[in-house]
Short mmCIF file of C-alpha atoms and ligand atoms in Angstrom, two decimals:
data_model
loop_
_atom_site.label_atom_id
_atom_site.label_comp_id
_atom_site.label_asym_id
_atom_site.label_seq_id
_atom_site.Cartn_x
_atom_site.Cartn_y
_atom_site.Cartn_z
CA UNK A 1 0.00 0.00 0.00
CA UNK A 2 1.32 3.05 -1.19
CA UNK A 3 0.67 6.23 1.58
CA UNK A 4 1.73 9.52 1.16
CA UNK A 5 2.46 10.48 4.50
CA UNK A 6 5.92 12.00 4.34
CA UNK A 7 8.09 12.58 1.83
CA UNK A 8 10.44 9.65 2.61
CA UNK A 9 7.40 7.12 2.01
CA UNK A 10 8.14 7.54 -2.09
CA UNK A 11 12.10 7.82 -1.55
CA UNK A 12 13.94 10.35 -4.00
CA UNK A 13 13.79 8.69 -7.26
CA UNK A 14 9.97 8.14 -6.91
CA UNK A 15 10.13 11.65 -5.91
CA UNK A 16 12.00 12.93 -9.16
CA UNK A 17 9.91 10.95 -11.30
CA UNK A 18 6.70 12.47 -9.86
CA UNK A 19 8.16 16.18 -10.74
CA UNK A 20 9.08 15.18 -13.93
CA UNK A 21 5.42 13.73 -14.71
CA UNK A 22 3.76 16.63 -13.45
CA UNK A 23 5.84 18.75 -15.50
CA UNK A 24 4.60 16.72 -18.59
CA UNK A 25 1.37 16.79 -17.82
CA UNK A 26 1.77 20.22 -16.90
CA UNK A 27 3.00 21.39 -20.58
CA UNK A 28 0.43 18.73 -22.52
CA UNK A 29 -2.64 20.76 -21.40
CA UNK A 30 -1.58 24.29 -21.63
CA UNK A 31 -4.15 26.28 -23.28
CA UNK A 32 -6.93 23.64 -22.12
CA UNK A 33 -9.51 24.27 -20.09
CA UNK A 34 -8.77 23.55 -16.10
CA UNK A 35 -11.58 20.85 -15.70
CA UNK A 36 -10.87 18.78 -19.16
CA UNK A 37 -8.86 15.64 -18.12
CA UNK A 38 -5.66 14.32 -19.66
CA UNK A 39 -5.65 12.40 -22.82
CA UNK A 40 -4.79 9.30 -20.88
CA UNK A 41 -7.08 9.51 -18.18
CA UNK A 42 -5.05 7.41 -16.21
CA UNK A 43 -7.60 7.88 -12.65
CA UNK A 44 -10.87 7.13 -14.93
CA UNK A 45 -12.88 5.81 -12.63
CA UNK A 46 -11.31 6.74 -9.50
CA UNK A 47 -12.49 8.49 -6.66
CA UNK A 48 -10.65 10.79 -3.85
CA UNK A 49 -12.74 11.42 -0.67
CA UNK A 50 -10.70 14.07 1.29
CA UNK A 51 -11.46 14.98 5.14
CA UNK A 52 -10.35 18.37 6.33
CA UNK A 53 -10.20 18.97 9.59
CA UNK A 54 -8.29 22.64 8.87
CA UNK A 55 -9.21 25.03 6.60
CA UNK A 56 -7.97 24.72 3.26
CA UNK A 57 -8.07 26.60 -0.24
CA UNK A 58 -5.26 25.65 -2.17
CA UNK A 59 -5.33 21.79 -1.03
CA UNK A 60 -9.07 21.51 -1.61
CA UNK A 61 -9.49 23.04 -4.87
CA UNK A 62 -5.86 21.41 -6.31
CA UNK A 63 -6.69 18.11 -5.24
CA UNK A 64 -9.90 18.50 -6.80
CA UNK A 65 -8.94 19.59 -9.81
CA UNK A 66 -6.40 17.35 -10.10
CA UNK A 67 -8.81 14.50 -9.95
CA UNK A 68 -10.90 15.83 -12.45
CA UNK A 69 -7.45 16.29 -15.02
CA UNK A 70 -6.60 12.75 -14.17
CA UNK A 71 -10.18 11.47 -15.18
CA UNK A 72 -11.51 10.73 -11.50
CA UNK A 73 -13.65 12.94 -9.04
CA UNK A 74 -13.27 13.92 -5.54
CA UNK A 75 -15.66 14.33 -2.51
CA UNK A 76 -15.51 16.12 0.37
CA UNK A 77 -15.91 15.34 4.45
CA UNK A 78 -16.16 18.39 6.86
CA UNK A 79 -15.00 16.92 10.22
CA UNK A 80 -18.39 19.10 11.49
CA UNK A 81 -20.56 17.65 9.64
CA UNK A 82 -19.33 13.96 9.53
CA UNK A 83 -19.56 11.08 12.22
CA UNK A 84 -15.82 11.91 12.76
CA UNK A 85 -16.91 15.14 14.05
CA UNK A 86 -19.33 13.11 17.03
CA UNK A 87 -16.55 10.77 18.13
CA UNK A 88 -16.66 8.03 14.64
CA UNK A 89 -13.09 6.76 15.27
CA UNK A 90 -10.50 7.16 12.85
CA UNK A 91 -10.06 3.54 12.54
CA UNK A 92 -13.67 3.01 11.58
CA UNK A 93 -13.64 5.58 8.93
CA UNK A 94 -10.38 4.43 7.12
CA UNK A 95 -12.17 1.27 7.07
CA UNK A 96 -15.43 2.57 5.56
CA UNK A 97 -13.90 5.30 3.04
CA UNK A 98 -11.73 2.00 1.86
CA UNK A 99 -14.90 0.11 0.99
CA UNK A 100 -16.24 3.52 -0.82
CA UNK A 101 -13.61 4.98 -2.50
CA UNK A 102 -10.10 4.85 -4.01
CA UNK A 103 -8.03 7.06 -1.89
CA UNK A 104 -8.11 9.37 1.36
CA UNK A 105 -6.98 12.89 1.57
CA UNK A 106 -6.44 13.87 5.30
CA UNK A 107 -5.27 17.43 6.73
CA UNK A 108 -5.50 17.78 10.34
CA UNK A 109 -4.01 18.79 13.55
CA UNK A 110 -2.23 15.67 14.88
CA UNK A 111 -0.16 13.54 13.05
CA UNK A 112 -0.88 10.75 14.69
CA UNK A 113 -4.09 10.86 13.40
CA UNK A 114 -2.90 10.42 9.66
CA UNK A 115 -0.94 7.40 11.04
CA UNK A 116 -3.89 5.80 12.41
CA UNK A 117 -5.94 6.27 9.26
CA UNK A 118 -3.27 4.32 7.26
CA UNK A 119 -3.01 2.00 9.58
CA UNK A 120 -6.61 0.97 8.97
CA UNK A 121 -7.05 1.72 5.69
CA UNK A 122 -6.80 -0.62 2.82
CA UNK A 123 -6.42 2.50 0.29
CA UNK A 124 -3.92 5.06 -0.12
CA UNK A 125 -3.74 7.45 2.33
CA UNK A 126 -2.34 11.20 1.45
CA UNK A 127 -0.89 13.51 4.43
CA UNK A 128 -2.81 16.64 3.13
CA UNK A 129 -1.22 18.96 6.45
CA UNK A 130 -0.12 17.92 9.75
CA UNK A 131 0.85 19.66 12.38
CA UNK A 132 4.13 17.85 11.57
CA UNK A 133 4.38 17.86 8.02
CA UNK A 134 3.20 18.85 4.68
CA UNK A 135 4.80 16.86 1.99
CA UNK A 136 2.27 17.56 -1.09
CA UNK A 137 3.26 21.06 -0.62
CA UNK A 138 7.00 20.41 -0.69
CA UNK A 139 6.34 18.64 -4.46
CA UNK A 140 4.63 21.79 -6.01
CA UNK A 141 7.69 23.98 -4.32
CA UNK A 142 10.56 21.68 -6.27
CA UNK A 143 8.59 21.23 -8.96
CA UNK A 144 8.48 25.00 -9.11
CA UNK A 145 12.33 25.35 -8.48
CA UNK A 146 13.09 23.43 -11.25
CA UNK A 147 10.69 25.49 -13.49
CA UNK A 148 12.84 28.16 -12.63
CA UNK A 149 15.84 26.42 -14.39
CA UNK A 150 17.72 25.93 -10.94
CA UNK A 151 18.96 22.16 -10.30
CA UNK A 152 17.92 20.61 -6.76
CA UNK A 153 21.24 19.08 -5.91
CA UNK A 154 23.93 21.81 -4.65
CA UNK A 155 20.70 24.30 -4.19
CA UNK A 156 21.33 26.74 -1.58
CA UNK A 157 17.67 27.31 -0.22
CA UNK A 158 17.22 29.96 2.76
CA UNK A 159 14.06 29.27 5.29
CA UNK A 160 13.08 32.57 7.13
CA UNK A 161 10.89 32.50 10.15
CA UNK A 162 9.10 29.82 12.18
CA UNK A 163 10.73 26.68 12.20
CA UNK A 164 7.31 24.50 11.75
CA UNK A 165 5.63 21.94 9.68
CA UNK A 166 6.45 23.12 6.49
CA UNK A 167 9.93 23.70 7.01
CA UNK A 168 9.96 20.06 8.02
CA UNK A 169 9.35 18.65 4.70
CA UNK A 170 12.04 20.87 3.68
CA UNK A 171 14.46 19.39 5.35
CA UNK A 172 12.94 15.86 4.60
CA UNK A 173 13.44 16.82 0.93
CA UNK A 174 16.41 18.62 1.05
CA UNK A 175 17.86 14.65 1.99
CA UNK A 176 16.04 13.19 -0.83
CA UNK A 177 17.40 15.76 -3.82
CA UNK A 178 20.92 16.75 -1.82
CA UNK A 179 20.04 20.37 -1.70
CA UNK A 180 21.24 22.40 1.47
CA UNK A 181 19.35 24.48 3.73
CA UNK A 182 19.90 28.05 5.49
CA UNK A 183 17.27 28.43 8.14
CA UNK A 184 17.34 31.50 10.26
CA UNK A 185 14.68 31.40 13.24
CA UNK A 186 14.21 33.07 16.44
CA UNK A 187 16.07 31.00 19.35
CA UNK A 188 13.38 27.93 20.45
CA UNK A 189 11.46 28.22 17.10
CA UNK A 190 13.95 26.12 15.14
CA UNK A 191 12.03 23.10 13.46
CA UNK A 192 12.63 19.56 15.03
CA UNK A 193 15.95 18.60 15.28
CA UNK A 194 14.74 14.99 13.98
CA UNK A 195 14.37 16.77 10.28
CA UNK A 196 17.66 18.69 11.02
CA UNK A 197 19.24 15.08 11.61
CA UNK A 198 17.57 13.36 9.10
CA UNK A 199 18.67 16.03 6.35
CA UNK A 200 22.46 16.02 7.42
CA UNK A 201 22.45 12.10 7.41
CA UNK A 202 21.37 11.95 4.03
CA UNK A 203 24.08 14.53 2.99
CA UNK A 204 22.23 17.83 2.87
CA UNK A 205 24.09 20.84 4.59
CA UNK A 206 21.40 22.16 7.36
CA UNK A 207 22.87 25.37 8.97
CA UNK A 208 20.75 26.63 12.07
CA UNK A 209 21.40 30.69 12.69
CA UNK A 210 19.06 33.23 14.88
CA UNK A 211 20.35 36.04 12.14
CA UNK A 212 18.37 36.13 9.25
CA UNK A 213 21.11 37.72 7.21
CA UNK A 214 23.23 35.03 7.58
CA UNK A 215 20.30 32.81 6.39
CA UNK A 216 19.67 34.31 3.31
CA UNK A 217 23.23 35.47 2.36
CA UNK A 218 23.80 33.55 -1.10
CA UNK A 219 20.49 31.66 -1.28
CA UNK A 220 19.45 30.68 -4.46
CA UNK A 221 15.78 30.44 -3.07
CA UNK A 222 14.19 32.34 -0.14
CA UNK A 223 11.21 30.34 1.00
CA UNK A 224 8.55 31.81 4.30
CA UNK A 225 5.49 30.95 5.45
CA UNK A 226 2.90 32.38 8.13
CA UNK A 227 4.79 32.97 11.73
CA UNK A 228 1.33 31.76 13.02
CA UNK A 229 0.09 28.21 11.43
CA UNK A 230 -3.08 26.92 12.04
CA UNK A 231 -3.97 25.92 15.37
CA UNK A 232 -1.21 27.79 17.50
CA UNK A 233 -2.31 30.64 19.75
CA UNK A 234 -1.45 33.83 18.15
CA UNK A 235 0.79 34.85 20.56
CA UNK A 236 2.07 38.14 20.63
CA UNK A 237 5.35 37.69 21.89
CA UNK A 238 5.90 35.34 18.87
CA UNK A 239 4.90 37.68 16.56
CA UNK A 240 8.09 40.19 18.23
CA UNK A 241 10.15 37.69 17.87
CA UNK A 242 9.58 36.90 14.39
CA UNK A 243 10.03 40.27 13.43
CA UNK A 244 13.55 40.57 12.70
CA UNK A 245 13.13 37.39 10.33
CA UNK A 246 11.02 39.47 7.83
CA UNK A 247 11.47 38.45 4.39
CA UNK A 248 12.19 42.33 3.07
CA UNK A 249 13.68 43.76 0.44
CA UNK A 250 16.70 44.63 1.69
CA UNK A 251 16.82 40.64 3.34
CA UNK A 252 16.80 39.54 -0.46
CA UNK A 253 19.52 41.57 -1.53
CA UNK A 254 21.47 39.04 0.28
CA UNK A 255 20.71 36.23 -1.97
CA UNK A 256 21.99 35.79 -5.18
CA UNK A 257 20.90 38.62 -7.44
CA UNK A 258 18.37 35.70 -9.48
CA UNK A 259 17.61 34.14 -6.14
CA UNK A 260 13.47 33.52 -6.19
CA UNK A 261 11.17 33.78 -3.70
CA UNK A 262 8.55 31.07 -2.47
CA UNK A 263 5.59 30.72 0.03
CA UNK A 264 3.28 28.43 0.02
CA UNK A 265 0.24 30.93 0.84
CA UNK A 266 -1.61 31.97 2.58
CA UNK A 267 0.76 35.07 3.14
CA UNK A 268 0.12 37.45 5.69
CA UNK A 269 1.61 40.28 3.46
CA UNK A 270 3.57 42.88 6.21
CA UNK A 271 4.37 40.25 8.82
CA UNK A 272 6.57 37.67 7.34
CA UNK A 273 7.20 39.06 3.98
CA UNK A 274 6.87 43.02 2.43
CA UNK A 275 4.82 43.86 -0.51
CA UNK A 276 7.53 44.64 -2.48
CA UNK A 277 9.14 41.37 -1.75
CA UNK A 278 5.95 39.58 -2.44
CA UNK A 279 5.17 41.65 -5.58
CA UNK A 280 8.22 41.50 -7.05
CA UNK A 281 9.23 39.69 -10.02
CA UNK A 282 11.54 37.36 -7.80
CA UNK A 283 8.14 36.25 -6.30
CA UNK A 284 7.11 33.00 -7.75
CA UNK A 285 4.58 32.11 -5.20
CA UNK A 286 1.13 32.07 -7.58
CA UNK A 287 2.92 29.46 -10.01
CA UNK A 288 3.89 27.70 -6.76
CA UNK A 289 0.20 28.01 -6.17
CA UNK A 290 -0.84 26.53 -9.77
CA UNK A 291 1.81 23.93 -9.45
CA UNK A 292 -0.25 22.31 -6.47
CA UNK A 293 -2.59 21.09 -9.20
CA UNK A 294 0.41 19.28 -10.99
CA UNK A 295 2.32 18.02 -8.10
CA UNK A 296 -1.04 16.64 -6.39
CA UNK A 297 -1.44 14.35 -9.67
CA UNK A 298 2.19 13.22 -9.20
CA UNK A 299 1.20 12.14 -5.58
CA UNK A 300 -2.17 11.05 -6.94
CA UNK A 301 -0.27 8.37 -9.39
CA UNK A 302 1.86 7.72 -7.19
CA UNK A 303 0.30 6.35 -4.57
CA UNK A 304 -2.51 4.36 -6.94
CA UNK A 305 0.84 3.15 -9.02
CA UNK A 306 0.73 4.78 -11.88
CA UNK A 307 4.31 6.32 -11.55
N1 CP B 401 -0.54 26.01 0.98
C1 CP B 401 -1.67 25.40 1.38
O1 CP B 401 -1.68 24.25 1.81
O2 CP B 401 -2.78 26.16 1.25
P1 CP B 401 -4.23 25.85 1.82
O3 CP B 401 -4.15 25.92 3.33
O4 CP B 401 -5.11 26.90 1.24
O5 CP B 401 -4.63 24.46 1.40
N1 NVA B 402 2.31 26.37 8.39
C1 NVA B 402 0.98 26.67 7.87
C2 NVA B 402 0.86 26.17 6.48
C3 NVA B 402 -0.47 26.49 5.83
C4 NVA B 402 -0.60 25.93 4.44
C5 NVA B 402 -0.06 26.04 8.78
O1 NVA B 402 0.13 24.91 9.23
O2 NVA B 402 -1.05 26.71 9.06
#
């Protein structure tokens, strides 16, 4: 069974061959309209049910979409208006949704939780955002990278802010592809040291500053993301210590003068990054955005063995 829980669950080859599909796919529809599928079809048939226990625009609508471009459909469970939200357990509805449909989508607050439903499940299950991870995300940011004609292994990527679930599959990436990764935090909001270790063991270079200058200094890619992610108390004394980690101008004049600048949205435009950063032509973030669409068909073969 083929879950998509982390980005170590395909391996780095499985991972390069879903960016290089998606690109594919990605250039044999331009010009088409967004709902037609691909000539192949390959998901005819097929159906996603995804369960979002978070709000979600980007996930929701890509994975959607990309069902539809791969042939299949999608539903939807609200956790409010499911028997998960009056106590159903998790290992009851993996084994329902299994008996239903084809694969299960899952973003919610607990990790664990994604773990149980793949435990029980006898379909794929997808890690759609954890409070640990978020690994579909991390396949629409290479995949964008690379569209940018910069080469994964030897990249110099800078990570500017909170050290949270995002940056995790980062790092779990950055071991995968060999790419190395600057991340400047405030001190006690670096990510987990497992990722740091996990990265480093598989050859990446992980450096670990509290000066966000020194992160960014040569980066061939500045990547951010909200200082306050779903589900954490927005507390003000984060937000003041955040604030020196501001993706600004002036921060990306310390990367290389091509360098690019990602986020996987949404941004809260004046905390972690400036307008003029985020307006700029260095920003890349809304064909990060569109790439969700392609990546989440990678992960969508993938995982029903198609790739
Ligand atoms: N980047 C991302 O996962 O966006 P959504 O929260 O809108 O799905
Ligand atoms: N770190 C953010 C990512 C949102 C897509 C969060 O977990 O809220």
């Amino acid at each position: 069974m083929r879950h998509f829980l982390d980005l170590s669950d395909a391996g780095g080859d499985a991972l390069a061959a879903m960016i290089n599909d998606a690109q594919d796919r990605k250039t044999a529809r331009v010009g088409w309209p967004k709902g037609k599928p691909d000539a192949d079809a390959p998901l005819a048939g097929h159906v996603l049910a995804m369960i979002f226990e978070k709000n979600s625009t980007r996930t929701r609508v890509s994975f959607d979409m990309a069902m539809r471009q791969l042939g299949g459909s999608a539903l939807i469970l609200e956790s409010g208006t499911s028997q998960l939200g009056r106590g159903e357990s998790i290992a009851d509805t993996a084994r329902v949704l299994s008996r239903m449909v084809d694969a299960i989508m899952l973003r919610t607050d607990d990790h664990e939780k994604a773990l149980e439903m793949a435990r029980h499940a006898s379909v794929p299950v997808i890690n759609g955002l954890t409070d640990r991870s978020h690994p579909c995300q991390i396949v629409a940011d290479l995949l964008t990278v690379i569209e940018q004609g910069k080469a994964l292994p030897g990249l110099e990527l800078a990570w500017l802010g909170d050290g949270n679930n995002v940056l995790h599959s980062i790092l779990e990436a950055a071991g995968l592809m060999k790419f190395n990764v600057r991340i400047g935090t405030p001190q006690s909001y670096e990510p987990e040291m497992e990722f740091v270790d996990m990265a480093r063991s598989a050859g990446a270079t992980v450096t670990l500053t509290n000066d966000a200058r020194e992160a960014a200094a040569g980066a061939d890619i500045v990547v951010t993301d909200t200082w306050v992610s779903m589900g954490q108390e927005h507390a003000h004394d984060k937000l003041a210590a955040m604030a020196p980690f501001q993706v600004s101008g002036e921060l990306m004049r310390a990367a290389k003068p091509d360098a690019k600048f990602l986020h996987c949205l949404p941004a809260h435009v004046g905390e972690e990054v400036t307008a003029d950063v985020f307006e700029s032509d260095q920003s890349v973030v809304f064909d990060e955005a569109e790439n969700r669409i392609h990546a989440q068909k990678s992960v969508l073969l993938w995982c029903l063995e198609k790739i």
